[in-house]
Short mmCIF file of C-alpha atoms in Angstrom, two decimals:
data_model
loop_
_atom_site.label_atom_id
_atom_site.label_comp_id
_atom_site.label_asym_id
_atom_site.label_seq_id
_atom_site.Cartn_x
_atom_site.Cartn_y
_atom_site.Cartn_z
CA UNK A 1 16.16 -0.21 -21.89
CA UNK A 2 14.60 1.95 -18.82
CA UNK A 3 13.45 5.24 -18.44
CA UNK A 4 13.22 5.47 -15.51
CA UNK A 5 14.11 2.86 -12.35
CA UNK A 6 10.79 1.12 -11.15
CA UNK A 7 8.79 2.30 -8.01
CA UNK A 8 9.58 -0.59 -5.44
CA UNK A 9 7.37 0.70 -3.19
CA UNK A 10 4.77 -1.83 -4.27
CA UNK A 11 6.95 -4.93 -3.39
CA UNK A 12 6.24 -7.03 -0.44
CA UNK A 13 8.93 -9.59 -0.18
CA UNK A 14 10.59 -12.01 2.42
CA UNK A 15 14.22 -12.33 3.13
CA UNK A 16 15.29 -15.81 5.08
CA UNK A 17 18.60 -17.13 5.31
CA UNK A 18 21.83 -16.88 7.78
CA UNK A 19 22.30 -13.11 9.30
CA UNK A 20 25.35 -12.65 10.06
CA UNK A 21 27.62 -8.87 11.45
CA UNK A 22 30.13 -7.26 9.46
CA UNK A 23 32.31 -5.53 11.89
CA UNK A 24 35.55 -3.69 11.00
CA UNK A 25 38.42 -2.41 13.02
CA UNK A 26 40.40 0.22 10.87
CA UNK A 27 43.45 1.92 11.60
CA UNK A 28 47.20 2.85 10.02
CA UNK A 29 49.65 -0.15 10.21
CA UNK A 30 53.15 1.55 10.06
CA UNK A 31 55.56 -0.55 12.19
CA UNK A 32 56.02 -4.56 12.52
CA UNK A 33 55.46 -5.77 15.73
CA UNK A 34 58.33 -6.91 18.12
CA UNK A 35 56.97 -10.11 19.32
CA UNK A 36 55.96 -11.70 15.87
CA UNK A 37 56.73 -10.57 12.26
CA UNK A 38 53.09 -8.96 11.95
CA UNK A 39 51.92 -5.24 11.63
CA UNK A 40 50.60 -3.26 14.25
CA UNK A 41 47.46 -1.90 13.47
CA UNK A 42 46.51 1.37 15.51
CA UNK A 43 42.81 1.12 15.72
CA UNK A 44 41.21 4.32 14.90
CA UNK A 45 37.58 3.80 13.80
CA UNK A 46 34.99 0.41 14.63
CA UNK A 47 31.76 -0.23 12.03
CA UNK A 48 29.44 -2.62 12.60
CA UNK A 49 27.31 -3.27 9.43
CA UNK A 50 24.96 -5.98 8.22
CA UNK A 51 25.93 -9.14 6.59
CA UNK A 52 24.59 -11.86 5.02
CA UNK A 53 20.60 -12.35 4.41
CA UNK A 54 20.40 -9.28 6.57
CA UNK A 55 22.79 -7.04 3.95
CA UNK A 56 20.10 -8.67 0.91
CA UNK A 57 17.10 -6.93 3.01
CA UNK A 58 19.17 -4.11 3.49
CA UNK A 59 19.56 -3.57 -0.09
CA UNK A 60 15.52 -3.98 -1.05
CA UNK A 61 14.66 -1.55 1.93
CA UNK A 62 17.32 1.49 0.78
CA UNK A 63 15.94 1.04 -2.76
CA UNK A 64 12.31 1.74 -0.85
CA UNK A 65 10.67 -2.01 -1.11
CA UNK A 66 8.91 -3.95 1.88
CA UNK A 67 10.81 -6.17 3.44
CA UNK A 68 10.50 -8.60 6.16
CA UNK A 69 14.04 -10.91 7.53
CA UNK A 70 13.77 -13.96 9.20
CA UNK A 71 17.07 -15.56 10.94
CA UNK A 72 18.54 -16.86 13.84
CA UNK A 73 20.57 -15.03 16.17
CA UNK A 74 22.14 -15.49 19.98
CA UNK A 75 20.70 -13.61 22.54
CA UNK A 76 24.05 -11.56 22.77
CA UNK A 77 25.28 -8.44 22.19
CA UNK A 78 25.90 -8.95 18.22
CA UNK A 79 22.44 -9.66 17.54
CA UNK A 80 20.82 -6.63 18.79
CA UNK A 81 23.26 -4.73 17.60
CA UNK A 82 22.01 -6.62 14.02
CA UNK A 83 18.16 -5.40 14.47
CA UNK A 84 19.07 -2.21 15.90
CA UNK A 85 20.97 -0.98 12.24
CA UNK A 86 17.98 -2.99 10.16
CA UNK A 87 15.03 -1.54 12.05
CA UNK A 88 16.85 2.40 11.42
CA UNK A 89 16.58 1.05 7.63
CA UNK A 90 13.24 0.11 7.52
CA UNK A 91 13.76 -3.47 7.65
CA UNK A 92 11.18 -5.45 9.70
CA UNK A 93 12.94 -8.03 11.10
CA UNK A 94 11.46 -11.35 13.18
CA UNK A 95 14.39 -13.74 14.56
CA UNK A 96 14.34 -16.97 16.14
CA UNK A 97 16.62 -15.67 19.47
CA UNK A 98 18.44 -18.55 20.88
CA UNK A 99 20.47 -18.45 24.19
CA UNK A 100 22.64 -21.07 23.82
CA UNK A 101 23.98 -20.10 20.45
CA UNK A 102 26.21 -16.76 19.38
CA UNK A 103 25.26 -14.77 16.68
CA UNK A 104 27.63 -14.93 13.72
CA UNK A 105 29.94 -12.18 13.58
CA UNK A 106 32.99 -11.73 11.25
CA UNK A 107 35.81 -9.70 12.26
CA UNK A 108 37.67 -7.74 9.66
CA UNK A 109 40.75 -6.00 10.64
CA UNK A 110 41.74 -2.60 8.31
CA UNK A 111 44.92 -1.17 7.77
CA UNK A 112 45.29 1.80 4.28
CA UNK A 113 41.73 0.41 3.38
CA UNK A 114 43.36 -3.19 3.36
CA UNK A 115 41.97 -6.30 4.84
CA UNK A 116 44.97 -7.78 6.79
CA UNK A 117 43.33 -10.85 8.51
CA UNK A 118 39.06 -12.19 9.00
CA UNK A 119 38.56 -13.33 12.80
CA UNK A 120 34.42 -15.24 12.39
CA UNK A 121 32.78 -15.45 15.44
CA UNK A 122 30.45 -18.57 15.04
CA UNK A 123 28.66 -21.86 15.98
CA UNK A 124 29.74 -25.26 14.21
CA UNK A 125 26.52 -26.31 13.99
CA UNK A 126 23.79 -24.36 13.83
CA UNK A 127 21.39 -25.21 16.62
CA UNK A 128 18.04 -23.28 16.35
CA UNK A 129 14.44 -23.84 17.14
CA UNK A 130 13.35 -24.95 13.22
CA UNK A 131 9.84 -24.84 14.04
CA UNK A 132 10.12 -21.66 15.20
CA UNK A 133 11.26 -20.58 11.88
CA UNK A 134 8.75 -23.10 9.97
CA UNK A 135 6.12 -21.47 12.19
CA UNK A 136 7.20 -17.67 11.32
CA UNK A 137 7.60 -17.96 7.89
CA UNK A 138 4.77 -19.68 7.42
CA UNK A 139 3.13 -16.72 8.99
CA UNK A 140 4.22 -14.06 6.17
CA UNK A 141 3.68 -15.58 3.11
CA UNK A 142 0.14 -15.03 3.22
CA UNK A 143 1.50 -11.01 3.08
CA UNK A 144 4.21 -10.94 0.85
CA UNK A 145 4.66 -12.06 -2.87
CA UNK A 146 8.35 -12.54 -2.92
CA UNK A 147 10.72 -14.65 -0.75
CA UNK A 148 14.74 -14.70 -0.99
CA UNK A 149 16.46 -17.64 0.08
CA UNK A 150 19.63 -16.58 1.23
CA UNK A 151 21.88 -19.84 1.92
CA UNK A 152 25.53 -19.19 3.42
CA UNK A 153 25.89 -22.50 4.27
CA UNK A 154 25.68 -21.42 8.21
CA UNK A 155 22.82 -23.79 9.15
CA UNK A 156 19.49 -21.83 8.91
CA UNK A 157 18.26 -23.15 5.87
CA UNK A 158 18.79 -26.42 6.63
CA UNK A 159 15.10 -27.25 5.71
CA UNK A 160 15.01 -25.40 2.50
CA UNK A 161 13.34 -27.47 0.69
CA UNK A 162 10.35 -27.86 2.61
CA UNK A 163 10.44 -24.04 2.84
CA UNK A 164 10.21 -23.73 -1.14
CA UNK A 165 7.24 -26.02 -1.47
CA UNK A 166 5.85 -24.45 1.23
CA UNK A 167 6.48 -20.97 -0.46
CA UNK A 168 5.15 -22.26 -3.87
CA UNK A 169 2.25 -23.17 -2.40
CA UNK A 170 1.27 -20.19 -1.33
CA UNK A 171 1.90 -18.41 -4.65
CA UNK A 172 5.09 -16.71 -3.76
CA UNK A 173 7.93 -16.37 -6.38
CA UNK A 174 10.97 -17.58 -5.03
CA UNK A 175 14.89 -16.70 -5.37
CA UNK A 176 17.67 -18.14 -4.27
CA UNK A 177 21.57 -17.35 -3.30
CA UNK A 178 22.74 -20.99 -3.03
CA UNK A 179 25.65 -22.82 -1.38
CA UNK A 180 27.09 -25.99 -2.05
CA UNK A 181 26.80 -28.09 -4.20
CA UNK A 182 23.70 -29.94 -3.33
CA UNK A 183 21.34 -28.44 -5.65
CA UNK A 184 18.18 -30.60 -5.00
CA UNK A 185 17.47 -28.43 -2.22
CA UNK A 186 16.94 -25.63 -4.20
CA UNK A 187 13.96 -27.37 -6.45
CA UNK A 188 11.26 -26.11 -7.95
CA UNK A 189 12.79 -22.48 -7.18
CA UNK A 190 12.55 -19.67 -9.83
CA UNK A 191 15.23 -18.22 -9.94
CA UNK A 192 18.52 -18.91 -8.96
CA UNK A 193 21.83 -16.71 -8.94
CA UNK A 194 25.43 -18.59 -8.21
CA UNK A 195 28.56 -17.35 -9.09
CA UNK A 196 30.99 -19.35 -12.09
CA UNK A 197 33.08 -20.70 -9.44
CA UNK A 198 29.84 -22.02 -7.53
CA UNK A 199 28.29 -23.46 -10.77
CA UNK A 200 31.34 -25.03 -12.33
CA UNK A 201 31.15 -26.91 -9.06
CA UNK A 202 28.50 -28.25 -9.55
CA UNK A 203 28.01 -28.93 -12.91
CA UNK A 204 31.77 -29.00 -13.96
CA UNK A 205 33.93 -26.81 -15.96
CA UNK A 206 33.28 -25.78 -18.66
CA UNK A 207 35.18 -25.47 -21.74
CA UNK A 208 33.84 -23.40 -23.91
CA UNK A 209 30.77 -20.72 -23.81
CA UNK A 210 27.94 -22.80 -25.81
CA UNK A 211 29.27 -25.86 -22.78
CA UNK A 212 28.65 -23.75 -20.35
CA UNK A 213 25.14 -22.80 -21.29
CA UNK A 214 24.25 -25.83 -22.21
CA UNK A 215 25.83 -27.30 -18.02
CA UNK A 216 23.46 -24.35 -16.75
CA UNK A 217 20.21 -25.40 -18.64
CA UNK A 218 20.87 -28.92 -17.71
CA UNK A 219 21.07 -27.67 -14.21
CA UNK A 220 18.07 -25.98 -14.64
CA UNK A 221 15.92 -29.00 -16.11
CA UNK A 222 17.17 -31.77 -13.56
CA UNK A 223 15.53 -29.11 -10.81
CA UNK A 224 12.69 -28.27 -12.13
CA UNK A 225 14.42 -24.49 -12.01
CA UNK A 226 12.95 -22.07 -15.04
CA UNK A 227 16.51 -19.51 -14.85
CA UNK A 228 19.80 -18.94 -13.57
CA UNK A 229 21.51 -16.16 -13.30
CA UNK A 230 24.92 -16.07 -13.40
CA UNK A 231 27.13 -13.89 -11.75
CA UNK A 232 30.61 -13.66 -13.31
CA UNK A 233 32.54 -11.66 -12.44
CA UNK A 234 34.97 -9.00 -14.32
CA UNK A 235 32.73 -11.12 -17.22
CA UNK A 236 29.66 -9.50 -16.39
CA UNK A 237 26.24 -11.63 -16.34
CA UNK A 238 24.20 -14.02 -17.91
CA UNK A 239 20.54 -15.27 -17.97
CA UNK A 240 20.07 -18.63 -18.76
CA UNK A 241 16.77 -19.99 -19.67
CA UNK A 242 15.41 -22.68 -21.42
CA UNK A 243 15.16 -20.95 -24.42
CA UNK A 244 16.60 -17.47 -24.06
CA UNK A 245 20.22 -16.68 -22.99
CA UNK A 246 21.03 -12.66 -22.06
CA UNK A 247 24.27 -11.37 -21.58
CA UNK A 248 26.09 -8.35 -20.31
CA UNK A 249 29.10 -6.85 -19.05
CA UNK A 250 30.44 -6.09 -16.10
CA UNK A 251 29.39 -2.25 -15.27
CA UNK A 252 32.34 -1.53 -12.50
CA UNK A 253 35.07 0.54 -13.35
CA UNK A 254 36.78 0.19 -10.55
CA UNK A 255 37.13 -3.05 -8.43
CA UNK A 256 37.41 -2.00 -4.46
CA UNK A 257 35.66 -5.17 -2.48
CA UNK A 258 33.15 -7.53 -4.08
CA UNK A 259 32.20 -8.38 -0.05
CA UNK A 260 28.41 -8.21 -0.39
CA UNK A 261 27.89 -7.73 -4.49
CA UNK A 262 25.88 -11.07 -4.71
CA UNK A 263 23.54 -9.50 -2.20
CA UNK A 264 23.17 -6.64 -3.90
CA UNK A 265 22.45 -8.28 -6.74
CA UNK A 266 19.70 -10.82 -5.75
CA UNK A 267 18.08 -7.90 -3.71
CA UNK A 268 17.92 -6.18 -7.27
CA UNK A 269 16.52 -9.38 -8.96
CA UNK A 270 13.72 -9.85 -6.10
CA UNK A 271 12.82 -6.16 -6.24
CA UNK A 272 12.08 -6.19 -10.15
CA UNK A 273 10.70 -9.73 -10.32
CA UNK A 274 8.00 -8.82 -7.20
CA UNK A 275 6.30 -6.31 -9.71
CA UNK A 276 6.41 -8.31 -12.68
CA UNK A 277 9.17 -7.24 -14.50
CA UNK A 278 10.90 -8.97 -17.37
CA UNK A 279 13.64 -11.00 -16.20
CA UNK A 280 16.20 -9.72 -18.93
CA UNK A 281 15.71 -5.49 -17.49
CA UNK A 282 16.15 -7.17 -14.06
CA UNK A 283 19.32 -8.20 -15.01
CA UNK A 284 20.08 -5.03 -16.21
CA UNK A 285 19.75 -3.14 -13.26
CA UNK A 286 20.93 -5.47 -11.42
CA UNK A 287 23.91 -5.34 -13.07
CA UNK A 288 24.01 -1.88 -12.58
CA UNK A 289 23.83 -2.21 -8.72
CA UNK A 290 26.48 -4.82 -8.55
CA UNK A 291 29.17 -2.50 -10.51
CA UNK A 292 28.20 0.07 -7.83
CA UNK A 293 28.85 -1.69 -4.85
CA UNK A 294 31.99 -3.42 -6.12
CA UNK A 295 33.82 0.61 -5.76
CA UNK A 296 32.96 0.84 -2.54
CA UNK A 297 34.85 -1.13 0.37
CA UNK A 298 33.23 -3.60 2.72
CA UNK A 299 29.53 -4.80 2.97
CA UNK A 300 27.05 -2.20 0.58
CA UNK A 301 24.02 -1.21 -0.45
CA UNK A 302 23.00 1.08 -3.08
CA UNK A 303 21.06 3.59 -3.04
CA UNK A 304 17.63 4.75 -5.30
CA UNK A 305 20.00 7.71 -6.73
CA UNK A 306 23.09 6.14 -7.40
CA UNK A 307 20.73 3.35 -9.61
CA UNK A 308 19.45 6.64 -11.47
CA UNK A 309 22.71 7.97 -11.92
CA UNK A 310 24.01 4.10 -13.47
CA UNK A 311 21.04 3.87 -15.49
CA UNK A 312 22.04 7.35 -17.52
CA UNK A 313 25.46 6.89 -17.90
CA UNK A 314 26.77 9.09 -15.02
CA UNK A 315 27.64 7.12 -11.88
CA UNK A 316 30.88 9.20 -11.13
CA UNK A 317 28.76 12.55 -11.51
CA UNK A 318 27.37 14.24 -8.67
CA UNK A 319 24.82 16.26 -10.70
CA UNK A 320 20.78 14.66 -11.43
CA UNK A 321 18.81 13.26 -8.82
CA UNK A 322 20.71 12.66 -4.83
CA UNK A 323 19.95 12.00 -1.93
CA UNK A 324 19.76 14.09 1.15
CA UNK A 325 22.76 13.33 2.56
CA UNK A 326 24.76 13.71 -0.77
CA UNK A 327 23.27 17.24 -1.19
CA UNK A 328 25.05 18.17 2.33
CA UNK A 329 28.46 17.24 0.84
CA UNK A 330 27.64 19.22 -2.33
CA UNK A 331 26.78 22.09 -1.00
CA UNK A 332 29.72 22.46 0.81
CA UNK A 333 31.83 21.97 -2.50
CA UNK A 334 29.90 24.20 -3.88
CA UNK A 335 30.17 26.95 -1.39
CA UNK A 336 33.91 26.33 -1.42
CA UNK A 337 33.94 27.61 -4.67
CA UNK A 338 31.75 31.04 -4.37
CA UNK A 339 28.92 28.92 -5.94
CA UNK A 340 25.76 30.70 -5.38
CA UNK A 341 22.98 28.11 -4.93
CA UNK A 342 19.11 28.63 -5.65
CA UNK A 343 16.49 26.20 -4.30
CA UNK A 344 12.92 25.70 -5.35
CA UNK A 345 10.28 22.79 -4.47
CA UNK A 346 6.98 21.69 -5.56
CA UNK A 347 5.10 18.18 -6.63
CA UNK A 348 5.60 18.59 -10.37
CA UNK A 349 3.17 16.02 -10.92
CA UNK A 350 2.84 16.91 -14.70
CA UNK A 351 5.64 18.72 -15.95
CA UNK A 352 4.77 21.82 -18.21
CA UNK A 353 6.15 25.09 -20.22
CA UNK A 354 5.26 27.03 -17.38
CA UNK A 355 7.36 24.63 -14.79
CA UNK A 356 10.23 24.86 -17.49
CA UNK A 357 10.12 28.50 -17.88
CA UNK A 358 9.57 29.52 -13.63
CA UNK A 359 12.65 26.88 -13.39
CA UNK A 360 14.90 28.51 -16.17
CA UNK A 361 14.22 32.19 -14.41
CA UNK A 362 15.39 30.58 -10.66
CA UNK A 363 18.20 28.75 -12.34
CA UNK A 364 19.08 32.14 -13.56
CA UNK A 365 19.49 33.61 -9.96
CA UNK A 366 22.61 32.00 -9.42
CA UNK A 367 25.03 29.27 -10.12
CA UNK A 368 23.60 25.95 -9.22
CA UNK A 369 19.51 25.48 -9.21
CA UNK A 370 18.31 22.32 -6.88
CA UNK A 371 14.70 21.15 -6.87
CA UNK A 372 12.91 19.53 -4.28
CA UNK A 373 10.34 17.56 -4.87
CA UNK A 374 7.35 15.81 -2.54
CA UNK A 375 7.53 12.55 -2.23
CA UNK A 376 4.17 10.63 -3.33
CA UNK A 377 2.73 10.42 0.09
CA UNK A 378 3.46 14.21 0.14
CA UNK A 379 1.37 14.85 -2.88
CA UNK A 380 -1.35 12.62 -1.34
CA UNK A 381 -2.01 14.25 1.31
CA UNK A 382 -1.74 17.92 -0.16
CA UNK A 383 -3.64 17.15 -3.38
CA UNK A 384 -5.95 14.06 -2.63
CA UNK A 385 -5.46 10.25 -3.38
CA UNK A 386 -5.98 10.06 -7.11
CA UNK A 387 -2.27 12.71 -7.62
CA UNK A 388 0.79 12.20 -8.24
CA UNK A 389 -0.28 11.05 -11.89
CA UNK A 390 3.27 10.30 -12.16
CA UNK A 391 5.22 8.73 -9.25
CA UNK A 392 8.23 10.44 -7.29
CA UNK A 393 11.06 8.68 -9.45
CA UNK A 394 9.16 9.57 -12.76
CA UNK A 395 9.01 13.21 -11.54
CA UNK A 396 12.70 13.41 -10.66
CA UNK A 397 14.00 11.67 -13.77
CA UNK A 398 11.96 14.36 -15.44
CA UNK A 399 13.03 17.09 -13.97
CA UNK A 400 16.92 16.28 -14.26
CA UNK A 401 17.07 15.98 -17.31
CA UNK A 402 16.64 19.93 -17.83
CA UNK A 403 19.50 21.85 -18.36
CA UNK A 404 18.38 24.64 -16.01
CA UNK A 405 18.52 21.78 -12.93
CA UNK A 406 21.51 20.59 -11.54
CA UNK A 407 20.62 18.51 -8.79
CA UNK A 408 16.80 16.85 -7.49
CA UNK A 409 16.38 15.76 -4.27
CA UNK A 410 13.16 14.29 -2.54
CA UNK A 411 11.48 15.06 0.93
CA UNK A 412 8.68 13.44 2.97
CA UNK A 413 7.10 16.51 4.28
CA UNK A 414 4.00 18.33 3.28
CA UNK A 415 6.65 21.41 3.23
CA UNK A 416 10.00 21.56 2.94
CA UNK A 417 11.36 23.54 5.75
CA UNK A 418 13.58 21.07 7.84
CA UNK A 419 15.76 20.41 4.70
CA UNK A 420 16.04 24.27 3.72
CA UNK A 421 16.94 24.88 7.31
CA UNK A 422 19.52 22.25 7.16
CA UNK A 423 20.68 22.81 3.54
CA UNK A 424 20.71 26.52 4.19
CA UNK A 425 21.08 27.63 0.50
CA UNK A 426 21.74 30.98 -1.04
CA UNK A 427 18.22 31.39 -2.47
CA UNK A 428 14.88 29.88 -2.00
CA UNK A 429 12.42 30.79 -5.08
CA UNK A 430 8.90 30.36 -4.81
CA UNK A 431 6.14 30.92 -7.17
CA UNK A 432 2.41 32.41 -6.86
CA UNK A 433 1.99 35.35 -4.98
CA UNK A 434 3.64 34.82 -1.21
CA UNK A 435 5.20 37.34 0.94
CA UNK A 436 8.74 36.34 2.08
CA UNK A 437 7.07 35.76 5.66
CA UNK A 438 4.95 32.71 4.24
CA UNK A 439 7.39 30.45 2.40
CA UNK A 440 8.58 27.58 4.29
CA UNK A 441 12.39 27.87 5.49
CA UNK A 442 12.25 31.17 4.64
CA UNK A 443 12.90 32.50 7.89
CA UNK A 444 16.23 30.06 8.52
CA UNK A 445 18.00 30.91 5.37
CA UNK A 446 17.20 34.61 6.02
CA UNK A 447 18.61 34.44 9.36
CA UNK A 448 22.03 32.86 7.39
CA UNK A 449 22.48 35.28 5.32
CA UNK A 450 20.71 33.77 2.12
CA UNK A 451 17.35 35.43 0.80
CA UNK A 452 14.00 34.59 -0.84
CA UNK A 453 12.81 35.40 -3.99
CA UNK A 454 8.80 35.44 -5.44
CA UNK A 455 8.85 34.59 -9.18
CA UNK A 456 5.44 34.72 -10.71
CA UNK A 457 3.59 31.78 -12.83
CA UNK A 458 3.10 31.51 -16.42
CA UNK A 459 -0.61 32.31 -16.65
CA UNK A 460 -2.37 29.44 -18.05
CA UNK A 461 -0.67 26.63 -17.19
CA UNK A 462 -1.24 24.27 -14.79
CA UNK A 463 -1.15 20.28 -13.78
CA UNK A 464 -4.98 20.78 -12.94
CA UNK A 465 -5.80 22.17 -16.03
CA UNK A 466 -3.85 19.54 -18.31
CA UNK A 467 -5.52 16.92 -16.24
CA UNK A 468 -9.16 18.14 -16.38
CA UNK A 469 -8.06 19.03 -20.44
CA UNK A 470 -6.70 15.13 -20.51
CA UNK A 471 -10.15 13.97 -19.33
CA UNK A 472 -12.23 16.70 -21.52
CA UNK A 473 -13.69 18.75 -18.60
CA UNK A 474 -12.56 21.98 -20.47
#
């Protein structure tokens, strides 16, 4: 289907809709209270995470797309708590800020990884500044090319409809996570994405699957609407068009929390159909994404390597391309078991028998060979605007697939000295002729017992020299 999962990067896209906090109190439950036949939770741990439109944005900024929210929150406590954990993410945010409303907050209380009762913290009505929100949308379209309508019924999109046209008419492509069952607000969308329960109340149930396509395309024609997509469940998906119908199973293996998975899911869908993708490999990675957050508990995102790992069959494996963070938890697995661990970097821009061959000799240094790799900014600024040929995911995709490599991890730096230093592995290998003095990170994994290694190149091969070959310059 893929090779490789797209560079978002290049989408610009607009999240609106009701922002909400996800906060958890977690603890052990082990006795029944005295005063009322109810468990006693011993709160041990509070998380405060993003819910709602904000956990859609989430989503598109930790798979690396621009993204801009728009919302209303109170001028309390929960809502700065809201753009302080988007803004870490990347997410520019730009609320309406009311002072006479609270922001909407729902309460979930943990006990053995078990929801044992929802508290929401929230208005009855909505009451907002709308053309305050009119007026700030209205200001990003002209920047973006996507927006996400993300409807939980809490009052901010009130005026969707007027929003959509507004959207259409500046050329945006527009997706919406409806409510209700009012679906004339949603007109003239392109792409909407209820669940079976939300459809069937709409449209009624249906009784067979040719019924039920034939309810969603009916849907689809009285609202001027050119696809649904229709989230199912332990059924998996399907695309409904006015022509074409895709299907495809469910991708989870196992079922911890859906809380969140239609998020995930449109984020997916808005991601792939900002750069022009075809609607039917959307669905496919977005199906991907929603089996992944489904095994974790509470609100989630997903993250760039965990989509590579679905997309190649290995979701449960820790091995092929990780993050950062994942790496740290690796390595001390791996150290736990006497695992000596080599580390290398570079661009890797076009890979080559003399990248295979330096990467075989490391790999043969110890147990366990990672590769980091610069990100494309990285290679930018070291080897001019017109490199990376191939961008970061291509690279790493690449480059996991050896059987020399057993993990790839990115870095933003020019060099890649702050991860060595906190990685700290057994080995760093570097090719070309340094001294141990000049390789970055050198010095900290020296000074912790590890050691560096100079492996020479495979004379005659280069990414220069393929390129310059590529354009007939030699």
């Amino acid at each position: 289907m893929l090779a490789a999962v797209p560079e978002f990067g290049r989408a610009r896209i607009i999240v609106i809709g009701d922002v909400m906090l996800d906060r958890y109190w977690s603890g052990q439950a082990s006795r029944i209270s005295p005063e009322a036949p109810v468990p006693v939770v011993r709160v041990k741990a509070i998380e405060d995470r993003v819910g709602g439109a904000g956990n859609v944005a989430l989503n598109i900024a930790k798979l690396g797309g621009k993204v801009t929210l728009l919302g209303v929150v109170g001028d309390d406590a929960e809502g700065d708590i809201l753009r302080r954990l988007l803004e870490a993410e990347g997410v520019d945010c730009d609320f309406v800020v009311e002072r006479d409303i609270r922001s909407i907050c729902k309460l979930r209380i943990m006990a053995q990884h078990q929801q044992l009762i929802r508290l929401d913290f929230e208005e009855t009505a909505l009451r907002f500044d709308a053309a305050a929100l009119r007026a700030k949308l209205a200001e990003y379209l002209p920047k973006h090319d996507t927006v996400v309508f993300s409807d939980y019924g809490k009052g901010t999109l009130a005026d969707v409809s007027a929003h959509i046209i507004e959207a259409k008419q500046a050329g945006l492509k527009v997706l919406v996570d409806p409510k209700g069952v009012d679906y004339r607000r949603y007109a003239q969308a392109d792409l909407i994405t209820p669940n079976l329960s939300e459809l069937q109340a709409v449209v009624g149930v249906a009784e067979h699957e040719a019924d039920l396509i034939e309810k969603g395309r009916g849907l689809l024609t009285q609202y001027q609407i050119p696809t649904l997509l229709l989230t199912r469940g332990e059924a998996g998906m399907t695309l409904i068009q006015d022509v074409h119908v895709h299907s495809l199973p469910a991708q989870a293996k196992d079922v911890f929390d859906v809380t969140g998975a239609g998020d995930t899911v449109i984020a997916v869908m808005a991601l792939c159909v900002a750069l022009d993708m075809a609607l039917h490999e959307a669905m496919y990675l977005a199906n991907l994404a929603g089996g992944i957050v489904v095994g974790k508990l509470g609100t989630s995102t997903v993250s760039m390597q965990e989509l590579t790992r679905a997309m190649h069959g290995d979701r449960d494996s820790q091995y092929g391309i990780v993050s950062e963070d994942e790496l740290v938890h690796i390595f001390v697995g791996a150290k736990a078991h006497d695992e000596r661990i080599i580390m290398t970097n570079g661009c890797f821009d076009l890979l080559h028998a003399g990248h295979v061959t330096y990467l075989q000799q490391a790999r043969a240094l110890g147990d366990r060979l990672v590769v980091a790799v610069n990100s494309d900014a990285s290679v930018r600024r070291l080897k001019g605007e017109t490199r990376p040929i191939n961008g970061l995911q291509e690279r790493m995709t690449v480059l996991a697939a050896l059987a020399c490599v057993d993990w790839v991890v990115s870095f933003e730096e020019e060099t890649p000295e702050r991860l060595y230093c906190r990685l700290l592995p057994d080995v760093i290998v570097k090719g070309g002729d340094y001294s141990e003095e000049q390789v970055a990170g050198g010095d900290c994994v020296i000074k912790a017992g590890g050691e560096v290694k100079i492996l020479q190149f495979v004379d005659g091969q280069s990414t220069t020299a393929m390129i310059k070959k590529a354009r007939g310059l030699e």
